[in-house]
GROMACS .gro file of C-alpha atoms in nm:
model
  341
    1UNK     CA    1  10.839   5.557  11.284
    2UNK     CA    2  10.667   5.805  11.099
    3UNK     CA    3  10.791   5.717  10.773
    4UNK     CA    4  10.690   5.321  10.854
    5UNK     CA    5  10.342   5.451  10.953
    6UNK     CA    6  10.312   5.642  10.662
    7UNK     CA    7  10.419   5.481  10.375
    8UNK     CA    8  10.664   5.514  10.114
    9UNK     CA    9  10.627   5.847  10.078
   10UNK     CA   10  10.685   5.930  10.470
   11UNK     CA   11  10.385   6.140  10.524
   12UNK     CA   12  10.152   6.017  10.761
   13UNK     CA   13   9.808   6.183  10.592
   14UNK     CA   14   9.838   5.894  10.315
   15UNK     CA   15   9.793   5.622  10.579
   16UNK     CA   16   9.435   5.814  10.641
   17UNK     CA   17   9.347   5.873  10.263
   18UNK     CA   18   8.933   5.741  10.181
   19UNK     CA   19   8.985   5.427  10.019
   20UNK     CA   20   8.581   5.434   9.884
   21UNK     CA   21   8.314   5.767   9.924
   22UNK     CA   22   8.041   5.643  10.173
   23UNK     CA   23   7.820   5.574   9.832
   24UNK     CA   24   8.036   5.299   9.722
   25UNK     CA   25   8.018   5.159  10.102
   26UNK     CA   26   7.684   5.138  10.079
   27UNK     CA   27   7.643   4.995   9.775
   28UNK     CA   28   7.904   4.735   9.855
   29UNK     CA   29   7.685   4.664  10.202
   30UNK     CA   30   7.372   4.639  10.030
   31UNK     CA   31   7.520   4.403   9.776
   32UNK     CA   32   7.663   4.175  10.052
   33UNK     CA   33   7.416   4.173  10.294
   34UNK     CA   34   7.087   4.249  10.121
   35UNK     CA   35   6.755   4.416  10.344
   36UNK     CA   36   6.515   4.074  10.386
   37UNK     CA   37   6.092   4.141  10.393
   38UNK     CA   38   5.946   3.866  10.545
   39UNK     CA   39   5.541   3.763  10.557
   40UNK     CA   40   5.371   3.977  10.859
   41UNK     CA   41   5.429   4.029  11.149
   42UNK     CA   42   5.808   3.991  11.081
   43UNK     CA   43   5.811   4.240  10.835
   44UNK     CA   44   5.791   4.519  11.055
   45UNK     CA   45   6.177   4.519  11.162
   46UNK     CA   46   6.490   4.568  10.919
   47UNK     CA   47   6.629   4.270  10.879
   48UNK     CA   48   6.970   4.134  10.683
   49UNK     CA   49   7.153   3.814  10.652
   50UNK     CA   50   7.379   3.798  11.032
   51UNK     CA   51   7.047   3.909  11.219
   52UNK     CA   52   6.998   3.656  11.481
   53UNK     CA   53   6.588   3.670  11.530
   54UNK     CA   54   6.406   3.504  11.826
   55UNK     CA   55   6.059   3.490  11.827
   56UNK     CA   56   5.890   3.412  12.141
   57UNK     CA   57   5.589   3.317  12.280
   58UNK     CA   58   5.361   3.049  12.464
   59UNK     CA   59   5.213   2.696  12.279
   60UNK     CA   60   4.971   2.826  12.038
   61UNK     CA   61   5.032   3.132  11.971
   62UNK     CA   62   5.177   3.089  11.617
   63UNK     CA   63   5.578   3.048  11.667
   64UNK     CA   64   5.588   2.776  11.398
   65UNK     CA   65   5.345   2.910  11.136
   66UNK     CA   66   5.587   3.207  11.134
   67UNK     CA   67   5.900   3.005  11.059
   68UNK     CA   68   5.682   2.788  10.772
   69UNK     CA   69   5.571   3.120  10.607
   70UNK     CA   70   5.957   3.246  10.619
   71UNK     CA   71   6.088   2.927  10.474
   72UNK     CA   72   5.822   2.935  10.189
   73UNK     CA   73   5.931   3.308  10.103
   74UNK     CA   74   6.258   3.200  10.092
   75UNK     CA   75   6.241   2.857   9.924
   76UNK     CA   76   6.039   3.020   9.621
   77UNK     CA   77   6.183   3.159   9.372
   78UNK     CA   78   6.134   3.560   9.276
   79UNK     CA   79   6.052   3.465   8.910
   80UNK     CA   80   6.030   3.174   8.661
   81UNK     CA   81   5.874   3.200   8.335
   82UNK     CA   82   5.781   3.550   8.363
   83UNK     CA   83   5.588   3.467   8.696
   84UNK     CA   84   5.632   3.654   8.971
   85UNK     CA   85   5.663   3.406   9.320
   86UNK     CA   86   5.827   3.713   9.501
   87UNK     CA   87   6.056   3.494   9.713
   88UNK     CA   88   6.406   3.441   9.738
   89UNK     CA   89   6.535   3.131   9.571
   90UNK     CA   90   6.805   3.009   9.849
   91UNK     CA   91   6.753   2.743  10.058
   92UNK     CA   92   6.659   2.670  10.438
   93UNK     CA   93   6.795   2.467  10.699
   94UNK     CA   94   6.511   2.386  10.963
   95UNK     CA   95   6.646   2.194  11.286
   96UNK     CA   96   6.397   2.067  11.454
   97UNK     CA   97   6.426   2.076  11.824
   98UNK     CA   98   6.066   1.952  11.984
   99UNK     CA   99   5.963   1.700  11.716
  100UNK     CA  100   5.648   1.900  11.606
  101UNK     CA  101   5.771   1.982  11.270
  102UNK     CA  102   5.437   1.898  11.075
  103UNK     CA  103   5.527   1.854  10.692
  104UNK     CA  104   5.153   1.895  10.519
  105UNK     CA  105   5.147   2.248  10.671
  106UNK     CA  106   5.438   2.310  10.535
  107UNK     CA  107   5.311   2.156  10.197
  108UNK     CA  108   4.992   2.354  10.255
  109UNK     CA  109   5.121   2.715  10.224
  110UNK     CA  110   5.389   2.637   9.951
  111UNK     CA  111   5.145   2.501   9.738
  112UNK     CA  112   4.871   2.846   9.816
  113UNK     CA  113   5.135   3.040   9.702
  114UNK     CA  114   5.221   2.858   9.395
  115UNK     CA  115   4.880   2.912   9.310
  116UNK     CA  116   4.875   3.233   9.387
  117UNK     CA  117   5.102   3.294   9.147
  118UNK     CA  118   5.001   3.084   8.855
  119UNK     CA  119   4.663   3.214   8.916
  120UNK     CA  120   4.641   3.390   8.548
  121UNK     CA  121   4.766   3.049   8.421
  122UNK     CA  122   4.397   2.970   8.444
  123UNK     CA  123   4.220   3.283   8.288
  124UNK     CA  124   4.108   3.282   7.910
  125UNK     CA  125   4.109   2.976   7.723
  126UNK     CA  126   4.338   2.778   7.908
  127UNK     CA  127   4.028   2.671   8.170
  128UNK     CA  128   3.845   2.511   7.869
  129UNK     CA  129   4.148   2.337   7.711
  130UNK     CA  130   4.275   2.030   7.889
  131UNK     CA  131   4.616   2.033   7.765
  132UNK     CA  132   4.677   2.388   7.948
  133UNK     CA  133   4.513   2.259   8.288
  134UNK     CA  134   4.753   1.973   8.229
  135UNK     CA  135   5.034   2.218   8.157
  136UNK     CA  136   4.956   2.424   8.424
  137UNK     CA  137   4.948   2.170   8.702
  138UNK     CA  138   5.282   1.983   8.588
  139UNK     CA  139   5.442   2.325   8.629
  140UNK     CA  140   5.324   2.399   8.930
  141UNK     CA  141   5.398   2.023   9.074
  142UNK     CA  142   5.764   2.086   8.931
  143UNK     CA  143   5.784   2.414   9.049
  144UNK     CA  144   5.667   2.261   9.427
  145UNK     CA  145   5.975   1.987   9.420
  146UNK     CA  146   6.216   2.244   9.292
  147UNK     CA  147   6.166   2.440   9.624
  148UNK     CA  148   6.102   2.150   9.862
  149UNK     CA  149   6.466   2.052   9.753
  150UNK     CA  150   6.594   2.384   9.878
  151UNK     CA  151   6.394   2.277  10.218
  152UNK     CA  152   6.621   2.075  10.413
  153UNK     CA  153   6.533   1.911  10.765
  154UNK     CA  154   6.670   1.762  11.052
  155UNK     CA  155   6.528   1.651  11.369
  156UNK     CA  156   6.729   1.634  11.695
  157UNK     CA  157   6.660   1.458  12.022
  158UNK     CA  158   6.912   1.624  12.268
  159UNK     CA  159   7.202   1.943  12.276
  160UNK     CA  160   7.480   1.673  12.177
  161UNK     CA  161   7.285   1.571  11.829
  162UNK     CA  162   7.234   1.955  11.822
  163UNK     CA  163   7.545   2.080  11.813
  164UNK     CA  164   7.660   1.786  11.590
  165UNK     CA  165   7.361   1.948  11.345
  166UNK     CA  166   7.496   2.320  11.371
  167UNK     CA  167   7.837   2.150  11.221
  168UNK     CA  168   7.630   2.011  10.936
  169UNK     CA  169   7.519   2.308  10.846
  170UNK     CA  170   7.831   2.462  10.796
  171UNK     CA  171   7.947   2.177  10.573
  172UNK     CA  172   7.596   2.181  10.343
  173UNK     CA  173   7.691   2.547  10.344
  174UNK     CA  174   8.026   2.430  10.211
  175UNK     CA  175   7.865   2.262   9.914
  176UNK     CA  176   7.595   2.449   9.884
  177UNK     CA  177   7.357   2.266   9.805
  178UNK     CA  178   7.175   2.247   9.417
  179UNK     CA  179   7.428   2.517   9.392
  180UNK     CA  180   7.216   2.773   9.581
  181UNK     CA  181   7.363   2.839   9.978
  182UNK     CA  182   7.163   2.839  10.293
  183UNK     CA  183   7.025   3.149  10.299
  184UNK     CA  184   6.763   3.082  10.612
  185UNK     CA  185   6.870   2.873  10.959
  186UNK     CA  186   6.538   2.788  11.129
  187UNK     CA  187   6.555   2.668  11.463
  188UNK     CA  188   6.221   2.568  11.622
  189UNK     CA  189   6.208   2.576  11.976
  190UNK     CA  190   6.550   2.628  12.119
  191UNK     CA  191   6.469   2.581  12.482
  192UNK     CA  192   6.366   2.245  12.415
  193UNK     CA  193   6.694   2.066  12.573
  194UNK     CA  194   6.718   2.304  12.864
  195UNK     CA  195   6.557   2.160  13.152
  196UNK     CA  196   6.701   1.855  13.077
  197UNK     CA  197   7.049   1.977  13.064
  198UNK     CA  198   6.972   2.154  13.373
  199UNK     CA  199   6.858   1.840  13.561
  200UNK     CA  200   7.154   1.632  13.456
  201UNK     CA  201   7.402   1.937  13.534
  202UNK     CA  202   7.555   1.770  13.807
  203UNK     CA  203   7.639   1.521  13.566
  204UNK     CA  204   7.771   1.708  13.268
  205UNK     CA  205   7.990   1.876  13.541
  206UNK     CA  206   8.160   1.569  13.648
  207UNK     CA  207   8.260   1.485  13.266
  208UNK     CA  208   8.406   1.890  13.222
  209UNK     CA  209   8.107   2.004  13.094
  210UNK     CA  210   7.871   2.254  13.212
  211UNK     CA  211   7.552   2.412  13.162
  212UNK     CA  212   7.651   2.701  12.983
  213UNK     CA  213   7.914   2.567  12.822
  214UNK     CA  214   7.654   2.372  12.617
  215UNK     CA  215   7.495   2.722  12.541
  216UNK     CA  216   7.822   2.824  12.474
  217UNK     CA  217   7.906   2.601  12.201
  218UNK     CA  218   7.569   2.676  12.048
  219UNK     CA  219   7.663   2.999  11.999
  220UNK     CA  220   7.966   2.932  11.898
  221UNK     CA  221   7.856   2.716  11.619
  222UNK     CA  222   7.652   2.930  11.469
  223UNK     CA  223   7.854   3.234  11.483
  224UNK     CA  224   8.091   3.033  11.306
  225UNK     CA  225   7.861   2.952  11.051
  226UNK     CA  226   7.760   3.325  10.996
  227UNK     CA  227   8.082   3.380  10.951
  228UNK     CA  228   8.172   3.151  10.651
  229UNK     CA  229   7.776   3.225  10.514
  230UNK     CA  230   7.611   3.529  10.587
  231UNK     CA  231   7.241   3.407  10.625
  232UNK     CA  232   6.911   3.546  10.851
  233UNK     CA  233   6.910   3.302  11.165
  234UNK     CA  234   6.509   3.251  11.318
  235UNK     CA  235   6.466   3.118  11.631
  236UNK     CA  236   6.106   3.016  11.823
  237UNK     CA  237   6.129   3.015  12.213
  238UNK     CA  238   5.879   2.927  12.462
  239UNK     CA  239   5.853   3.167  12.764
  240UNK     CA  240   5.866   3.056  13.125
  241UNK     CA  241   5.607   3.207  13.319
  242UNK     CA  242   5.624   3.368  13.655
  243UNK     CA  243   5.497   3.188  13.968
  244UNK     CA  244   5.113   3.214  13.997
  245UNK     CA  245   5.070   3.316  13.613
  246UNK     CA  246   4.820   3.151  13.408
  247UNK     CA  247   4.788   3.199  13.037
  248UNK     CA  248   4.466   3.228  12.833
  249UNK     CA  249   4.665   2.938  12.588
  250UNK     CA  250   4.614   2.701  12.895
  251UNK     CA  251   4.268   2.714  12.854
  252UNK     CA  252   4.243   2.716  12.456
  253UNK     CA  253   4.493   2.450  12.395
  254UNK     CA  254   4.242   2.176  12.400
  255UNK     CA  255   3.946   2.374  12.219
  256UNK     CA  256   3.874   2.273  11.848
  257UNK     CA  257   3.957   2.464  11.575
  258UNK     CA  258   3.603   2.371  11.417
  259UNK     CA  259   3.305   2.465  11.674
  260UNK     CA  260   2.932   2.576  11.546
  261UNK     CA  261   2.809   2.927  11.507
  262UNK     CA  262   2.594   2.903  11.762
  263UNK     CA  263   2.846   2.731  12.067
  264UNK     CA  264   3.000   2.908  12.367
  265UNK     CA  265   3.319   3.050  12.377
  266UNK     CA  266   3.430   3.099  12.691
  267UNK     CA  267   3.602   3.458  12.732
  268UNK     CA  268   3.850   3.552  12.990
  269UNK     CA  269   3.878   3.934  13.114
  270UNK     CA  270   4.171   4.156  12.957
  271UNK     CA  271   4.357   4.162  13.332
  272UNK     CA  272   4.440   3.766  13.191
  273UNK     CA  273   4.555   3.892  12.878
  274UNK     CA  274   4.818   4.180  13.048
  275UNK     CA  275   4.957   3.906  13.293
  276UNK     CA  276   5.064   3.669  13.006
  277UNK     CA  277   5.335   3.939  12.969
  278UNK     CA  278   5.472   3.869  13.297
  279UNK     CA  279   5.728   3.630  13.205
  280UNK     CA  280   6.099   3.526  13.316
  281UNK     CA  281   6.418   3.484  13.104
  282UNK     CA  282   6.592   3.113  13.182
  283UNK     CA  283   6.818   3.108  12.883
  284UNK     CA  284   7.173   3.209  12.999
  285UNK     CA  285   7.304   3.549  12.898
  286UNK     CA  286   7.566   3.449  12.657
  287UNK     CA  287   7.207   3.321  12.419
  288UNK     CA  288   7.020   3.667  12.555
  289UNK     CA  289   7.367   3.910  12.409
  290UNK     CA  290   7.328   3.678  12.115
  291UNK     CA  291   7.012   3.769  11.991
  292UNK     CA  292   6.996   4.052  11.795
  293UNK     CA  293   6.607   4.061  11.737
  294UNK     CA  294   6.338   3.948  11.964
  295UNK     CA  295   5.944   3.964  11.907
  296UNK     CA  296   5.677   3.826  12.156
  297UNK     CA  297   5.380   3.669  12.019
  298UNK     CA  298   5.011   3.626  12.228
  299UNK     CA  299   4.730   3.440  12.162
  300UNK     CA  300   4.449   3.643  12.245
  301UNK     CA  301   4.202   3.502  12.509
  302UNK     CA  302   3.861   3.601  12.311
  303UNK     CA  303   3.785   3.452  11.970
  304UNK     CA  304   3.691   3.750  11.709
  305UNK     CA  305   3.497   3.610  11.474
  306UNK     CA  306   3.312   3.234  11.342
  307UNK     CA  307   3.332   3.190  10.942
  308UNK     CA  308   3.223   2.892  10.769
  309UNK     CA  309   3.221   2.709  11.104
  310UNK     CA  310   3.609   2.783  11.171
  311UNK     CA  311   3.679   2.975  11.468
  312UNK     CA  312   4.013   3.231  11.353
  313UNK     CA  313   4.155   3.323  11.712
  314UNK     CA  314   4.347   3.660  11.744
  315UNK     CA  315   4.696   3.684  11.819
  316UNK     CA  316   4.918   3.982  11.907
  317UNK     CA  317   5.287   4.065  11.785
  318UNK     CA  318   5.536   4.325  11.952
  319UNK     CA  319   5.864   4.408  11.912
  320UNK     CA  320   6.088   4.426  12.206
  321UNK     CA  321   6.423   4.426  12.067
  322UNK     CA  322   6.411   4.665  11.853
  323UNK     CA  323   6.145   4.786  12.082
  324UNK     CA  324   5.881   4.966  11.825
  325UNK     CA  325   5.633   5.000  12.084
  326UNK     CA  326   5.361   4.913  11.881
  327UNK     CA  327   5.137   4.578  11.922
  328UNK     CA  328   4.992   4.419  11.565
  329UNK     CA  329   4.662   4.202  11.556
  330UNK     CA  330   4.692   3.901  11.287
  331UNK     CA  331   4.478   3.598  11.250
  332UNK     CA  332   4.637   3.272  11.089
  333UNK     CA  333   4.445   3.104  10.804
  334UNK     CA  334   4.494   2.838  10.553
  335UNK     CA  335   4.663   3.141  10.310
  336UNK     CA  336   4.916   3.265  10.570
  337UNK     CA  337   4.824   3.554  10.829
  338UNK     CA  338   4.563   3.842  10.798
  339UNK     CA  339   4.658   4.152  10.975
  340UNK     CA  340   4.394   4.311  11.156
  341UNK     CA  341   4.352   4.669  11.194
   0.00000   0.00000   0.00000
């Protein structure tokens, strides 16, 4: 036995000689699975390719804006013609599970930060000579459908067209498409099936399948995928409130975005703020072990601040998984987000 266990040469210390120094493991780690910076208030966590992220928070409060301004830093590439985009150059899969998906926005920010980075395109002489204006906006048009082919979309209407999506992305991974693999899986809203699987359990049950079994498969699916293609998964939840809680969201979800200087804004006391926190978890455990990262977003109920006759409301960002124990102020403008000290 001892001779079997170690070896040819029968002594059992070769079976436990270092293969690599802990320098070369790292390395090797790092080169696999590089560290990923995203756009605040995601950048505060370390995150790497397998990190399943779930970002939660009520309507408003800026779930989807986050998961745009990820996809653009990851559609974009880091250079091109000795421009610096700082992105990543790999391409996103965004499933689409409430039907809110809302393309110009998405247009919106790629485009800022295009120009953002052409921006010296336009100093000197080239803002007096046609030609280079011309130049400069045929490079950044073809530099915008470059990365919206790296964006790639679907839109499901219930868990069954879901899961049948999750398998798609395993076989685009396959192929990867224009050569580059999915780097990013986007999931917006991932609660959105749940109450009605729940209400048409009885159902499922009588054809074998349950309520968590649909989870179940979810997970499934995309621990598959990580499997084959190691890639950062982001995932927007909304939170179910306990009984008797009322958010300040409720109240701001019809206001306008556009108001003058000189209007009302109603304000709500800070004891409305503090119970928004009190919320319950209704996704079953086998999602909640899943998760690796989780960070709740608030919309806060008082509006800071009136520029050009845009109101900019305040949200809030915390970490609870890892829990940092730190809250973040950020505003969300046409540019991406401000953070407010």
């Amino acid at each position: 036995m001892a001779g079997q266990a170690g070896g040819e040469s029968g002594d059992p210390r070769a079976w436990l000689a270092v293969d690599e120094t802990a320098a070369a493991f790292i390395s090797r780690s790092l080169d696999s699975r590089p560290p990923i910076t995203l756009p605040p208030p995601l950048h505060r966590a370390p995150l790497r390719p397998g990190n399943v992220v779930e970002i939660a928070g009520p309507s408003n409060s800026g779930k989807s804006h986050l998961l745009l301004m990820a996809a653009v830093q990851c559609i974009l590439p880091k250079e091109l013609d000795g421009i610096y985009f700082g992105g990543l150059g790999k391409s996103v899969m965004y499933l689409d599970l409430d039907c809110r998906f809302d393309v110009l926005r998405l247009a919106q920010i790629l485009r800022n930060r295009i120009a953002e980075g052409s921006a010296h395109l336009r100093n000197g002489d080239l803002e007096k000579d046609g030609t280079k204006d011309e130049f400069q906006c045929s490079f950044e048009n073809t530099l915008f459908s470059d990365c919206m082919r790296r964006f790639l979309y679907v839109r499901c209407y219930n868990s069954s067209e879901f899961t049948a999506a999750l398998k798609t992305v395993q076989s685009q991974s396959r192929s990867e498409v224009l050569g580059v693999s999915i780097y990013f899986v986007m999931i917006d809203s991932i609660g959105a099936f749940y109450w009605i699987d729940r209400a048409s359990q009885s159902v499922r049950e009588s054809k074998g399948k349950s309520l968590q079994s649909v989870t179940k498969t979810v997970v499934h699916e995309i621990r598959k995928f990580l499997q084959l293609q190691p890639a950062l998964v982001l995932v927007t939840k909304a939170p179910v409130y306990a009984e008797g809680t009322t958010t300040a969201n409720d109240f701001n979800r019809g206001s306008s975005k556009y108001v003058p200087e000189d209007s009302t804004v109603l304000r709500y006391p800070r004891q409305e703020e503090e119970r928004t926190l009190s919320y319950r978890e209704y996704m079953p455990s086998i999602w909640q072990s899943f998760v690796t990262h989780r960070i709740n977003l608030q919309e806060e109920a008082e509006v800071p601040s009136v520029q050009e006759n845009k109101v900019f409301s305040t949200h809030t960002s915390e970490w609870v998984r890892p829990s940092l124990k730190t809250k973040e102020k950020f505003s969300i403008v046409d540019d991406g987000v401000i953070l407010i000290s």
